[in-house]
Short mmCIF file of C-alpha atoms in Angstrom, two decimals:
data_model
loop_
_atom_site.label_atom_id
_atom_site.label_comp_id
_atom_site.label_asym_id
_atom_site.label_seq_id
_atom_site.Cartn_x
_atom_site.Cartn_y
_atom_site.Cartn_z
CA MET R 1 -14.80 -131.05 -31.28
CA ILE R 2 -16.43 -130.95 -34.26
CA VAL R 3 -17.08 -127.97 -35.46
CA GLY R 4 -20.23 -126.62 -37.93
CA GLU R 5 -21.85 -123.82 -39.99
CA GLN R 6 -25.21 -124.02 -39.73
CA LYS R 7 -26.73 -123.94 -43.80
CA PRO R 8 -27.47 -120.66 -45.64
CA PHE R 9 -31.41 -120.73 -44.28
CA ASP R 10 -32.52 -120.42 -48.32
CA GLU R 11 -30.50 -124.24 -48.62
CA ILE R 12 -32.55 -125.34 -45.86
CA TRP R 13 -36.10 -123.80 -47.01
CA GLU R 14 -35.16 -125.28 -50.36
CA MET R 15 -34.99 -128.53 -48.72
CA VAL R 16 -37.22 -128.60 -46.43
CA LYS R 17 -40.64 -127.31 -47.82
CA GLY R 18 -42.59 -130.41 -49.47
CA HIS R 19 -43.15 -131.60 -46.22
CA LYS R 20 -46.41 -131.52 -44.85
CA GLN R 21 -45.06 -131.99 -40.82
CA LEU R 22 -40.66 -131.92 -39.89
CA THR R 23 -38.97 -132.11 -36.82
CA VAL R 24 -36.20 -129.71 -36.15
CA PHE R 25 -33.37 -132.11 -34.00
CA GLY R 26 -30.73 -130.43 -32.18
CA CYS R 27 -27.71 -132.38 -31.21
CA ASN R 28 -26.47 -130.79 -27.91
CA THR R 29 -22.93 -131.53 -27.71
CA CYS R 30 -20.08 -130.36 -30.48
CA VAL R 31 -22.16 -128.60 -32.23
CA ALA R 32 -23.49 -126.64 -29.69
CA VAL R 33 -20.35 -125.24 -28.42
CA CYS R 34 -20.26 -123.14 -31.57
CA HIS R 35 -23.70 -122.46 -30.89
CA GLN R 36 -24.99 -124.05 -34.37
CA GLY R 37 -26.57 -127.11 -34.07
CA GLY R 38 -28.10 -127.58 -29.95
CA ASN R 39 -31.68 -127.81 -28.78
CA LYS R 40 -31.70 -123.96 -28.63
CA GLU R 41 -30.20 -123.42 -32.01
CA ALA R 42 -33.05 -126.12 -33.26
CA GLU R 43 -35.75 -124.34 -31.43
CA ILE R 44 -34.93 -120.53 -33.10
CA LEU R 45 -34.46 -122.29 -36.88
CA ALA R 46 -37.91 -124.38 -35.76
CA SER R 47 -39.50 -120.43 -35.89
CA LEU R 48 -37.52 -119.21 -38.88
CA LEU R 49 -39.24 -122.18 -40.51
CA ARG R 50 -42.33 -121.63 -39.40
CA MET R 51 -42.26 -117.91 -40.53
CA ARG R 52 -41.35 -118.76 -43.80
CA ALA R 53 -43.95 -121.14 -43.85
CA THR R 54 -46.31 -118.84 -43.22
CA GLN R 55 -45.09 -115.78 -45.43
CA GLU R 56 -45.50 -118.46 -48.32
CA GLY R 57 -48.71 -119.85 -47.60
CA LEU R 58 -47.65 -123.77 -46.93
CA GLU R 59 -48.91 -125.85 -44.17
CA ILE R 60 -46.53 -127.20 -42.62
CA GLU R 61 -46.22 -129.04 -39.13
CA ILE R 62 -43.25 -128.21 -37.73
CA LYS R 63 -42.02 -129.20 -34.62
CA ASN R 64 -38.07 -129.11 -32.65
CA GLY R 65 -36.58 -131.22 -30.29
CA GLY R 66 -33.11 -132.80 -29.30
CA ILE R 67 -30.98 -134.84 -27.48
CA GLU R 68 -27.72 -135.04 -26.32
CA ARG R 69 -25.70 -136.94 -28.94
CA GLN R 70 -27.23 -137.83 -32.45
CA CYS R 71 -24.23 -140.16 -32.34
CA GLU R 72 -25.11 -142.62 -29.65
CA HIS R 73 -28.34 -145.03 -29.59
CA PRO R 74 -29.01 -144.18 -25.96
CA PHE R 75 -29.38 -140.78 -26.41
CA PHE R 76 -31.99 -141.48 -28.50
CA GLU R 77 -34.45 -143.11 -25.56
CA SER R 78 -36.38 -139.64 -25.09
CA ALA R 79 -37.13 -138.28 -28.89
CA LYS R 80 -38.33 -141.68 -29.78
CA GLU R 81 -41.98 -140.85 -29.72
CA LEU R 82 -40.63 -137.32 -31.31
CA LEU R 83 -39.00 -139.09 -34.27
CA ASP R 84 -41.51 -142.11 -35.12
CA GLN R 85 -44.22 -139.35 -35.66
CA SER R 86 -42.11 -137.34 -38.06
CA GLU R 87 -41.99 -137.26 -41.85
CA ALA R 88 -39.16 -135.83 -42.10
CA VAL R 89 -36.38 -134.44 -39.73
CA LEU R 90 -34.18 -131.98 -40.16
CA SER R 91 -30.58 -132.82 -38.02
CA LEU R 92 -28.82 -129.98 -36.34
CA ALA R 93 -26.02 -132.58 -35.66
CA CYS R 94 -22.92 -132.74 -37.46
CA GLY R 95 -22.56 -135.28 -40.20
CA ILE R 96 -22.24 -138.54 -38.36
CA GLY R 97 -25.29 -137.50 -36.58
CA VAL R 98 -27.87 -136.61 -39.63
CA GLN R 99 -26.67 -140.79 -40.57
CA PHE R 100 -27.43 -141.81 -37.40
CA VAL R 101 -30.96 -140.63 -37.74
CA ALA R 102 -30.30 -141.70 -41.26
CA GLU R 103 -29.68 -145.42 -40.44
CA LYS R 104 -32.12 -145.39 -37.46
CA TYR R 105 -35.15 -144.14 -39.52
CA MET R 106 -34.61 -145.95 -42.26
CA SER R 107 -37.98 -144.54 -44.31
CA THR R 108 -37.49 -140.83 -42.60
CA PRO R 109 -35.97 -138.47 -44.83
CA VAL R 110 -33.33 -136.72 -42.92
CA TYR R 111 -31.68 -133.34 -43.95
CA PRO R 112 -28.63 -132.23 -42.65
CA ALA R 113 -29.03 -128.50 -41.22
CA LEU R 114 -25.35 -127.59 -40.51
CA ASN R 115 -22.04 -127.99 -42.85
CA THR R 116 -19.53 -130.02 -41.15
CA THR R 117 -16.53 -128.02 -41.43
CA PHE R 118 -13.57 -129.28 -39.06
CA LEU R 119 -12.29 -130.93 -35.99
CA GLY R 120 -11.08 -127.81 -34.16
CA ASP R 121 -10.27 -125.92 -30.93
CA VAL R 122 -12.46 -122.86 -29.39
CA LYS R 123 -9.39 -120.73 -29.52
CA GLN R 124 -11.72 -117.89 -27.50
CA ASP R 125 -15.15 -117.04 -27.26
CA GLY R 126 -16.76 -117.21 -30.80
CA PHE R 127 -13.57 -118.38 -32.27
CA PHE R 128 -13.18 -121.76 -34.12
CA THR R 129 -10.10 -122.97 -35.69
CA GLU R 130 -8.91 -126.66 -37.06
CA LYS R 131 -6.40 -128.69 -35.37
CA CYS R 132 -6.82 -132.54 -36.79
CA GLN R 133 -7.62 -133.92 -40.25
CA ALA R 134 -8.08 -137.43 -38.29
CA CYS R 135 -5.25 -138.51 -40.62
CA GLY R 136 -5.25 -142.05 -38.38
CA ASP R 137 -0.78 -141.50 -37.90
CA CYS R 138 -0.54 -138.67 -35.28
CA VAL R 139 2.91 -137.39 -36.11
CA LEU R 140 2.39 -134.46 -33.46
CA GLY R 141 5.71 -135.63 -31.25
CA VAL R 142 8.05 -134.83 -34.24
CA THR R 143 6.43 -131.50 -35.19
CA GLY R 144 6.36 -130.05 -31.66
CA GLY R 145 2.72 -130.10 -31.58
CA VAL R 146 1.47 -128.53 -34.14
CA CYS R 147 -0.16 -130.99 -37.24
CA PRO R 148 1.24 -130.58 -40.30
CA VAL R 149 -1.71 -132.06 -42.48
CA SER R 150 -4.38 -130.17 -40.80
CA ARG R 151 -2.60 -126.73 -40.49
CA CYS R 152 -0.49 -126.78 -43.49
CA CYS R 153 -2.27 -125.64 -46.76
CA LYS R 154 -0.67 -128.16 -48.51
CA ARG R 155 -0.19 -130.70 -45.75
CA LEU R 156 3.82 -129.85 -45.97
CA PHE R 157 5.51 -132.84 -43.56
CA ASN R 158 8.80 -131.20 -44.51
CA GLY R 159 7.72 -127.47 -44.87
CA PRO R 160 7.69 -124.77 -45.02
CA CYS R 161 7.36 -124.19 -48.26
CA GLY R 162 8.18 -121.15 -50.03
CA GLY R 163 5.71 -119.12 -49.36
CA SER R 164 5.93 -118.53 -45.98
CA SER R 165 5.96 -114.66 -44.92
CA ASN R 166 5.81 -113.01 -41.84
CA GLY R 167 4.69 -115.71 -40.15
CA LYS R 168 1.83 -116.62 -42.45
CA CYS R 169 0.51 -118.95 -44.97
CA GLU R 170 0.92 -117.33 -48.81
CA ILE R 171 -2.87 -118.15 -49.16
CA SER R 172 -4.22 -116.29 -47.00
CA LYS R 173 -2.77 -113.56 -44.12
CA ASP R 174 -5.51 -114.62 -41.73
CA ILE R 175 -3.34 -118.21 -41.91
CA ASP R 176 -0.50 -119.02 -39.52
CA CYS R 177 1.87 -120.48 -41.24
CA ALA R 178 1.94 -123.79 -39.44
CA TRP R 179 5.78 -124.66 -40.51
CA GLN R 180 7.15 -121.14 -38.39
CA LEU R 181 5.03 -122.66 -35.58
CA VAL R 182 6.56 -126.12 -35.88
CA VAL R 183 9.74 -124.05 -35.98
CA ASP R 184 8.99 -121.45 -33.19
CA ARG R 185 8.25 -125.16 -30.94
CA LEU R 186 10.84 -126.48 -32.00
CA GLU R 187 12.91 -123.57 -30.88
CA ALA R 188 11.53 -123.22 -27.34
CA LEU R 189 11.99 -126.59 -27.27
CA GLY R 190 15.64 -126.62 -27.53
CA LYS R 191 15.55 -129.19 -30.24
CA LEU R 192 15.76 -126.90 -33.60
CA ASP R 193 17.99 -129.67 -34.99
CA ASP R 194 15.06 -131.88 -35.32
CA TYR R 195 13.94 -129.72 -38.00
CA GLU R 196 16.75 -131.28 -40.57
CA LYS R 197 15.21 -134.83 -39.68
CA LEU R 198 13.69 -135.65 -42.78
CA ALA R 199 9.95 -137.04 -42.54
CA PRO R 200 9.01 -140.37 -43.90
CA ILE R 201 6.30 -140.56 -46.74
CA LYS R 202 3.32 -140.53 -45.26
CA ASP R 203 1.07 -143.80 -44.69
CA TRP R 204 -2.21 -142.55 -46.25
CA SER R 205 -3.33 -145.34 -46.14
CA LYS R 206 -5.06 -145.26 -42.72
CA ASP R 207 -6.39 -141.63 -43.30
CA ARG R 208 -9.70 -141.09 -45.26
CA ALA R 209 -7.53 -143.17 -48.76
CA GLY R 210 -7.41 -146.44 -46.99
CA GLY R 211 -11.69 -146.30 -46.92
CA PRO R 212 -14.32 -145.80 -44.34
CA ARG R 213 -12.30 -146.49 -41.20
CA SER R 214 -13.77 -148.04 -37.62
CA PHE R 215 -12.33 -149.60 -34.52
CA LYS R 216 -13.78 -152.23 -32.49
CA LEU R 217 -12.72 -153.00 -28.80
CA GLU R 218 -12.78 -156.50 -28.86
CA ASP R 219 -13.76 -156.82 -24.99
CA PHE R 220 -16.97 -155.25 -25.08
CA MET L 1 33.49 -135.66 -60.90
CA GLU L 2 31.47 -138.43 -61.54
CA ILE L 3 28.67 -137.62 -64.43
CA LYS L 4 25.76 -140.02 -63.07
CA THR L 5 23.16 -139.54 -66.25
CA ASN L 6 22.69 -137.76 -69.39
CA SER L 7 21.65 -134.66 -68.26
CA LYS L 8 23.63 -132.03 -70.57
CA LEU L 9 22.73 -129.45 -67.16
CA GLU L 10 24.64 -132.69 -64.80
CA LYS L 11 28.05 -132.16 -67.44
CA VAL L 12 27.45 -128.57 -67.75
CA LEU L 13 27.93 -128.21 -63.95
CA LYS L 14 30.43 -130.47 -62.92
CA GLY L 15 32.84 -129.60 -66.36
CA GLY L 16 33.43 -126.49 -64.05
CA HIS L 17 31.71 -123.93 -66.01
CA ILE L 18 28.71 -121.32 -64.85
CA ALA L 19 25.35 -123.23 -65.72
CA VAL L 20 22.73 -120.93 -67.21
CA SER L 21 19.25 -122.24 -67.27
CA SER L 22 16.00 -120.79 -68.40
CA GLU L 23 12.35 -121.13 -68.04
CA CYS L 24 9.16 -121.08 -70.64
CA GLY L 25 5.80 -121.90 -69.68
CA PRO L 26 3.59 -124.05 -72.02
CA PRO L 27 0.23 -122.27 -73.21
CA ARG L 28 -2.99 -123.07 -72.31
CA SER L 29 -3.99 -124.66 -75.84
CA SER L 30 -3.29 -127.92 -77.37
CA ASP L 31 -0.93 -126.07 -79.56
CA ALA L 32 2.79 -126.18 -78.76
CA SER L 33 4.14 -124.16 -81.26
CA GLY L 34 4.65 -121.04 -78.90
CA ILE L 35 6.37 -122.69 -76.40
CA ILE L 36 8.86 -124.75 -79.34
CA LYS L 37 9.22 -121.32 -80.51
CA LYS L 38 10.48 -119.95 -77.32
CA GLY L 39 12.28 -123.15 -77.10
CA HIS L 40 14.57 -121.99 -80.57
CA LEU L 41 15.19 -118.75 -79.11
CA ILE L 42 16.87 -119.32 -76.71
CA LYS L 43 18.47 -122.50 -77.03
CA ASN L 44 22.20 -121.21 -78.09
CA HIS L 45 22.00 -119.25 -75.25
CA VAL L 46 20.99 -122.20 -72.62
CA ASP L 47 22.43 -125.13 -71.81
CA CYS L 48 18.86 -126.71 -70.37
CA ILE L 49 15.23 -124.76 -70.38
CA ASN L 50 12.50 -125.66 -67.50
CA ILE L 51 9.32 -126.34 -68.46
CA THR L 52 7.01 -124.87 -65.86
CA ASP L 53 4.72 -127.59 -64.33
CA ASN L 54 0.76 -126.08 -64.38
CA GLN L 55 2.63 -122.70 -62.62
CA THR L 56 0.60 -120.79 -60.29
CA SER L 57 -1.76 -123.53 -60.19
CA VAL L 58 -3.24 -122.41 -63.50
CA THR L 59 -3.94 -125.10 -66.68
CA ARG L 60 -1.63 -125.52 -68.61
CA LEU L 61 -0.69 -127.63 -71.80
CA CYS L 62 1.44 -130.34 -69.27
CA SER L 63 5.37 -129.46 -68.29
CA LEU L 64 5.95 -133.56 -69.56
CA ALA L 65 4.55 -133.15 -72.94
CA ALA L 66 6.19 -129.91 -73.81
CA CYS L 67 9.19 -131.64 -72.67
CA ILE L 68 8.46 -134.06 -75.12
CA HIS L 69 8.34 -131.63 -77.98
CA LEU L 70 11.14 -129.69 -76.71
CA LYS L 71 13.56 -132.91 -76.88
CA ASN L 72 11.89 -133.94 -80.07
CA GLU L 73 13.52 -130.58 -81.40
CA GLY L 74 16.80 -131.31 -79.97
CA LEU L 75 16.56 -129.16 -77.19
CA GLU L 76 17.16 -130.03 -73.62
CA PRO L 77 14.09 -129.63 -71.08
CA VAL L 78 14.30 -129.82 -67.16
CA LEU L 79 10.57 -131.12 -65.81
CA GLN L 80 9.81 -129.10 -63.36
CA MET L 81 6.90 -131.32 -61.84
CA VAL L 82 5.25 -130.30 -58.80
CA VAL L 83 2.75 -132.27 -56.20
CA ARG L 84 -0.22 -130.53 -55.72
CA ASP L 85 -1.64 -132.69 -58.55
CA ARG L 86 -0.35 -136.01 -58.23
CA ASN L 87 -0.10 -139.21 -56.28
CA ARG L 88 2.68 -140.77 -55.59
CA ILE L 89 1.83 -143.29 -58.92
CA ALA L 90 1.06 -140.91 -60.94
CA LEU L 91 4.46 -138.79 -60.14
CA GLN L 92 6.41 -142.32 -60.58
CA SER L 93 4.66 -142.94 -63.77
CA ASP L 94 5.52 -139.43 -65.33
CA ILE L 95 9.09 -139.91 -64.08
CA LEU L 96 9.16 -143.20 -66.01
CA GLY L 97 7.37 -141.50 -69.05
CA ALA L 98 10.20 -138.64 -69.15
CA ALA L 99 13.26 -141.02 -69.10
CA SER L 100 11.61 -142.69 -72.14
CA PHE L 101 12.04 -140.08 -74.00
CA GLY L 102 15.32 -138.89 -72.55
CA ILE L 103 14.58 -136.49 -70.70
CA ASN L 104 17.66 -136.21 -67.87
CA SER L 105 16.89 -133.96 -65.72
CA MET L 106 14.21 -132.45 -63.33
CA LEU L 107 12.88 -130.12 -60.24
CA CYS L 108 10.99 -131.32 -57.72
CA LEU L 109 9.18 -128.90 -56.28
CA SER L 110 5.99 -128.29 -53.97
CA GLY L 111 3.10 -126.49 -56.09
CA ASP L 112 1.64 -123.11 -55.60
CA HIS L 113 -1.33 -123.66 -54.06
CA GLN L 114 -4.52 -123.99 -56.23
CA SER L 115 -5.91 -121.07 -54.10
CA PHE L 116 -3.76 -118.71 -57.08
CA GLY L 117 -5.10 -120.45 -60.20
CA ASP L 118 -7.86 -121.11 -62.62
CA HIS L 119 -9.51 -123.60 -60.42
CA PRO L 120 -9.54 -122.69 -56.55
CA LYS L 121 -12.37 -125.36 -56.03
CA ALA L 122 -10.02 -127.99 -56.98
CA GLN L 123 -8.52 -130.73 -54.14
CA ASN L 124 -5.11 -131.11 -53.92
CA VAL L 125 -2.68 -134.15 -53.55
CA PHE L 126 -0.01 -133.14 -52.25
CA ASP L 127 0.67 -137.61 -51.25
CA LEU L 128 4.48 -136.34 -50.85
CA ASP L 129 6.12 -132.87 -50.66
CA SER L 130 8.78 -132.40 -52.31
CA MET L 131 11.70 -133.21 -50.20
CA GLN L 132 9.92 -136.68 -50.44
CA LEU L 133 9.73 -136.07 -54.17
CA LEU L 134 13.29 -135.70 -54.59
CA GLN L 135 13.91 -139.01 -52.44
CA THR L 136 11.14 -141.06 -54.56
CA VAL L 137 13.53 -139.83 -58.26
CA ARG L 138 16.64 -141.09 -56.39
CA TYR L 139 15.33 -143.85 -55.26
CA MET L 140 13.72 -145.46 -58.25
CA ARG L 141 17.14 -144.19 -60.07
CA ASP L 142 19.46 -145.37 -57.34
CA GLU L 143 18.49 -148.03 -55.86
CA GLY L 144 15.92 -149.34 -59.26
CA LYS L 145 12.98 -149.61 -57.02
CA PHE L 146 9.75 -147.90 -56.30
CA LEU L 147 8.47 -146.47 -53.60
CA GLY L 148 6.17 -149.45 -53.25
CA GLY L 149 9.12 -151.96 -53.04
CA ASP L 150 9.31 -153.67 -56.32
CA THR L 151 12.15 -153.46 -59.05
CA ILE L 152 12.09 -151.65 -61.96
CA LYS L 153 13.16 -153.03 -65.21
CA GLU L 154 14.95 -150.07 -66.33
CA PRO L 155 15.45 -147.60 -63.84
CA PRO L 156 14.64 -143.73 -64.26
CA ASN L 157 18.32 -142.01 -65.21
CA ILE L 158 17.80 -138.11 -64.02
CA PHE L 159 19.34 -135.30 -62.44
CA VAL L 160 17.55 -134.22 -59.57
CA GLY L 161 16.92 -130.87 -58.67
CA ALA L 162 15.07 -128.50 -55.96
CA ALA L 163 14.02 -124.91 -55.32
CA ALA L 164 15.50 -123.09 -52.60
CA ASN L 165 13.83 -119.14 -51.57
CA PRO L 166 16.47 -117.68 -49.37
CA PHE L 167 13.55 -114.84 -48.80
CA ALA L 168 10.58 -116.25 -47.32
CA ASP L 169 10.43 -116.82 -43.59
CA PRO L 170 11.09 -118.21 -41.29
CA PHE L 171 14.92 -117.67 -42.32
CA LYS L 172 16.87 -119.28 -39.63
CA ILE L 173 16.04 -122.02 -41.35
CA ARG L 174 16.74 -121.47 -44.66
CA VAL L 175 19.93 -123.04 -44.44
CA PRO L 176 18.87 -126.09 -42.67
CA ARG L 177 16.39 -126.64 -45.18
CA LEU L 178 18.90 -126.72 -47.85
CA ALA L 179 20.72 -129.38 -46.06
CA LYS L 180 17.77 -130.90 -45.83
CA LYS L 181 17.01 -130.90 -49.72
CA ILE L 182 19.91 -131.96 -49.84
CA ALA L 183 20.09 -135.70 -47.84
CA ALA L 184 16.81 -136.27 -49.39
CA GLY L 185 18.63 -135.83 -52.58
CA ALA L 186 18.68 -132.90 -54.24
CA GLU L 187 22.07 -132.41 -56.88
CA PHE L 188 20.88 -129.27 -57.78
CA ILE L 189 19.20 -125.58 -56.56
CA GLN L 190 17.33 -123.21 -58.61
CA THR L 191 16.45 -120.27 -56.66
CA GLN L 192 13.80 -118.05 -56.05
CA CYS L 193 14.06 -114.73 -57.57
CA VAL L 194 17.29 -112.93 -56.47
CA TYR L 195 16.52 -108.91 -56.10
CA ASN L 196 17.46 -108.24 -52.14
CA LEU L 197 21.12 -109.18 -53.29
CA ASP L 198 23.01 -108.62 -49.64
CA LYS L 199 20.39 -111.34 -48.11
CA PHE L 200 20.94 -113.80 -50.74
CA GLU L 201 24.72 -113.31 -49.51
CA LEU L 202 24.16 -113.38 -46.61
CA TRP L 203 22.30 -116.76 -47.13
CA MET L 204 24.92 -118.28 -48.98
CA LYS L 205 27.70 -117.04 -46.54
CA GLY L 206 25.55 -119.51 -43.77
CA VAL L 207 25.63 -122.52 -46.36
CA VAL L 208 29.37 -121.96 -47.20
CA GLU L 209 30.35 -122.38 -43.61
CA ARG L 210 27.92 -125.60 -43.77
CA GLY L 211 29.88 -126.46 -46.63
CA LEU L 212 26.67 -127.52 -48.72
CA HIS L 213 27.70 -125.37 -51.58
CA GLU L 214 30.47 -128.66 -52.39
CA LYS L 215 27.13 -130.74 -51.88
CA VAL L 216 24.84 -129.29 -54.21
CA PHE L 217 25.05 -127.23 -57.77
CA ILE L 218 23.53 -123.99 -56.91
CA MET L 219 21.97 -121.92 -59.45
CA ALA L 220 20.65 -117.72 -58.73
CA GLY L 221 16.93 -117.21 -60.05
CA ILE L 222 17.44 -113.96 -62.10
CA THR L 223 13.84 -112.63 -62.96
CA PRO L 224 14.17 -109.03 -65.64
CA MET L 225 11.87 -106.60 -63.98
CA ARG L 226 10.07 -105.22 -67.52
CA SER L 227 8.31 -102.58 -65.46
CA VAL L 228 8.68 -100.64 -62.15
CA GLY L 229 4.43 -101.78 -62.34
CA MET L 230 5.78 -105.27 -62.36
CA ALA L 231 8.30 -104.72 -59.38
CA LYS L 232 5.44 -103.19 -57.15
CA TYR L 233 3.37 -106.31 -57.97
CA MET L 234 6.15 -108.56 -57.24
CA ALA L 235 7.13 -107.14 -53.75
CA ARG L 236 3.34 -106.44 -52.90
CA ALA L 237 1.20 -109.86 -53.93
CA VAL L 238 3.97 -112.75 -55.11
CA PRO L 239 4.37 -114.59 -51.75
CA GLY L 240 8.05 -115.37 -50.97
CA MET L 241 9.45 -112.54 -52.78
CA ASP L 242 11.61 -109.84 -52.11
CA VAL L 243 12.27 -107.07 -53.67
CA PRO L 244 14.10 -104.13 -52.15
CA GLU L 245 12.72 -100.48 -51.99
CA GLU L 246 15.83 -99.29 -53.56
CA LEU L 247 14.93 -101.29 -56.70
CA ILE L 248 11.77 -99.94 -57.33
CA LYS L 249 13.35 -96.42 -56.72
CA ARG L 250 15.70 -97.11 -59.48
CA LEU L 251 13.28 -97.98 -61.64
CA SER L 252 11.10 -95.13 -61.16
CA GLY L 253 13.40 -92.75 -61.83
CA VAL L 254 13.71 -93.78 -65.33
CA ALA L 255 11.14 -92.48 -68.22
CA LYS L 256 8.48 -95.50 -68.36
CA ASP L 257 10.01 -96.37 -72.06
CA LYS L 258 13.32 -96.96 -70.22
CA GLN L 259 12.07 -98.97 -67.43
CA ALA L 260 12.42 -102.24 -69.99
CA GLU L 261 15.99 -101.41 -70.40
CA GLU L 262 16.88 -100.41 -67.32
CA GLY L 263 15.14 -104.02 -65.53
CA LEU L 264 17.73 -105.34 -68.17
CA THR L 265 20.58 -103.98 -66.92
CA ILE L 266 19.70 -104.81 -63.14
CA ALA L 267 19.44 -108.45 -64.12
CA VAL L 268 22.98 -107.65 -65.86
CA GLU L 269 24.18 -105.90 -62.91
CA ALA L 270 23.54 -109.05 -60.48
CA ILE L 271 24.68 -111.68 -62.71
CA GLU L 272 28.33 -109.61 -62.87
CA ARG L 273 27.87 -109.55 -59.00
CA LEU L 274 26.88 -113.02 -57.67
CA LYS L 275 29.48 -114.46 -60.38
CA GLU L 276 31.74 -113.63 -57.88
CA CYS L 277 30.14 -115.33 -55.07
CA THR L 278 31.37 -118.39 -53.05
CA GLY L 279 29.11 -120.96 -53.98
CA VAL L 280 27.15 -119.91 -56.90
CA ARG L 281 27.85 -122.11 -59.90
CA GLY L 282 25.16 -120.90 -62.30
CA PHE L 283 22.27 -118.83 -63.05
CA HIS L 284 18.33 -119.83 -63.51
CA ILE L 285 17.21 -116.90 -66.09
CA MET L 286 13.49 -116.75 -65.81
CA ALA L 287 12.42 -114.00 -67.92
CA ILE L 288 8.60 -114.43 -67.88
CA GLU L 289 6.73 -113.88 -70.91
CA TRP L 290 9.69 -112.24 -72.27
CA GLU L 291 11.70 -114.89 -73.15
CA GLU L 292 13.18 -112.85 -76.83
CA LYS L 293 15.46 -111.30 -73.89
CA VAL L 294 17.33 -113.88 -72.38
CA PRO L 295 20.09 -114.20 -75.27
CA GLU L 296 20.84 -110.25 -74.10
CA ILE L 297 21.27 -110.63 -70.74
CA VAL L 298 23.20 -113.76 -71.04
CA GLU L 299 25.26 -111.98 -73.47
CA ARG L 300 26.01 -109.05 -71.73
CA SER L 301 26.48 -111.51 -68.81
CA GLY L 302 29.76 -112.89 -70.36
CA LEU L 303 27.91 -116.24 -70.26
CA TYR L 304 28.25 -116.38 -74.07
CA PRO L 305 29.11 -118.50 -75.83
CA ARG L 306 27.90 -121.52 -74.14
CA PRO L 307 30.04 -124.24 -73.51
CA LYS L 308 29.76 -127.38 -75.57
CA ILE L 309 29.50 -130.75 -74.25
CA ASP L 310 29.18 -134.07 -76.53
#
């Protein structure tokens, strides 16, 4: 799923304080799982903004609402009236949702309340870790199911580097060395000999490097 | 053995001599006089001089320019090239540029992560990894082609090496990893600083068992300790460094003003012991900001005079 983190409150306030009316708009799927951008978080953030406006003596009408997903047209039906009447929208979606709203409402300012941080899993309650960078050419089949692009800080395809120490990455003792994990997995699979196969030079044209990507189902 | 390039290092190694290389870091300045001076301090005691490439991710005068400065002085530089800062276009371009100045040897590295350096907010590139850079140099040299497939009119004729760190984890893949670097095209290896001689010899045993020492020239990395503080720092803070407790105790056991001398003696003893280690074909002496001591280490280790190569 897509993981996001709410921006510092002061940064959010600086973006929106110039408006007379604002809708704080949640997205109740990915970023709700990480308790940052769901409809409940939108309600809380709207309350905090109202309090701040009162403290600073500013008259801003702040509403809140939300939908299941800000990245698909059909979900917007239920929020049409709310958004049509909004002077500005503070979206709690990931960067995809923020842009989707902006595209739909050409003349309405839309601000991001979150920093979209990564594609990750729920490792344990309240703990999310990065697992994919959508490089467009998955190699998990030959790396024991451990992604070197998102989990090695040098995205080495023939790791580990000389900085791997006690299973940890050279940049932080809090980060597992991805290649230690690859080696452990290959060993568990009885395929440690595969470690010596040289990984080919990556085709980064399928990654962000190749420009914005799209995918069209011809049958639709 | 067939000599493939004009690299002095290649000629020394293939001539059956124990090779000696050293290393100089370029300045954080546009004034190259310091590195030229360092080069002249050690030139008679080493076969070639590695020039580091923005080591520890701290921005410095570029390795290629520093190599050119040394080359212009008649010295033999080894271009270190990391894949952290340049994509395959820039890497290949710099390889051609190096070859055009008669820089005949290079060392392919991944490079320290930028979080260690002076620009932790920088993007990193890692378009290729160090093994793929080895493959690239060999492909350009041996096939006369760019990675994109186009022919290179005058291919770069460069002797190519890689680093190896026997002390990083997981240890079980450290010999296979060397095999992989050889398969990628490494012709010589300069290792991480060796302090834990027992572990290094254990790694070398695995290397010899697989016959890898006959496929690549392995040069053991030697860095003298200037003080017990440096030893403790390296043990604690430098990733992938193995500094045994006994070494720290030995340095602690001598007066502060004698620790540097003791550090040099430890380095000389390490070289003397590793000369006897099957498969060790040379030494890479990295006297960090202490280049003036390289001649003394080389002489005391019986590695002087250096062979004359045409």
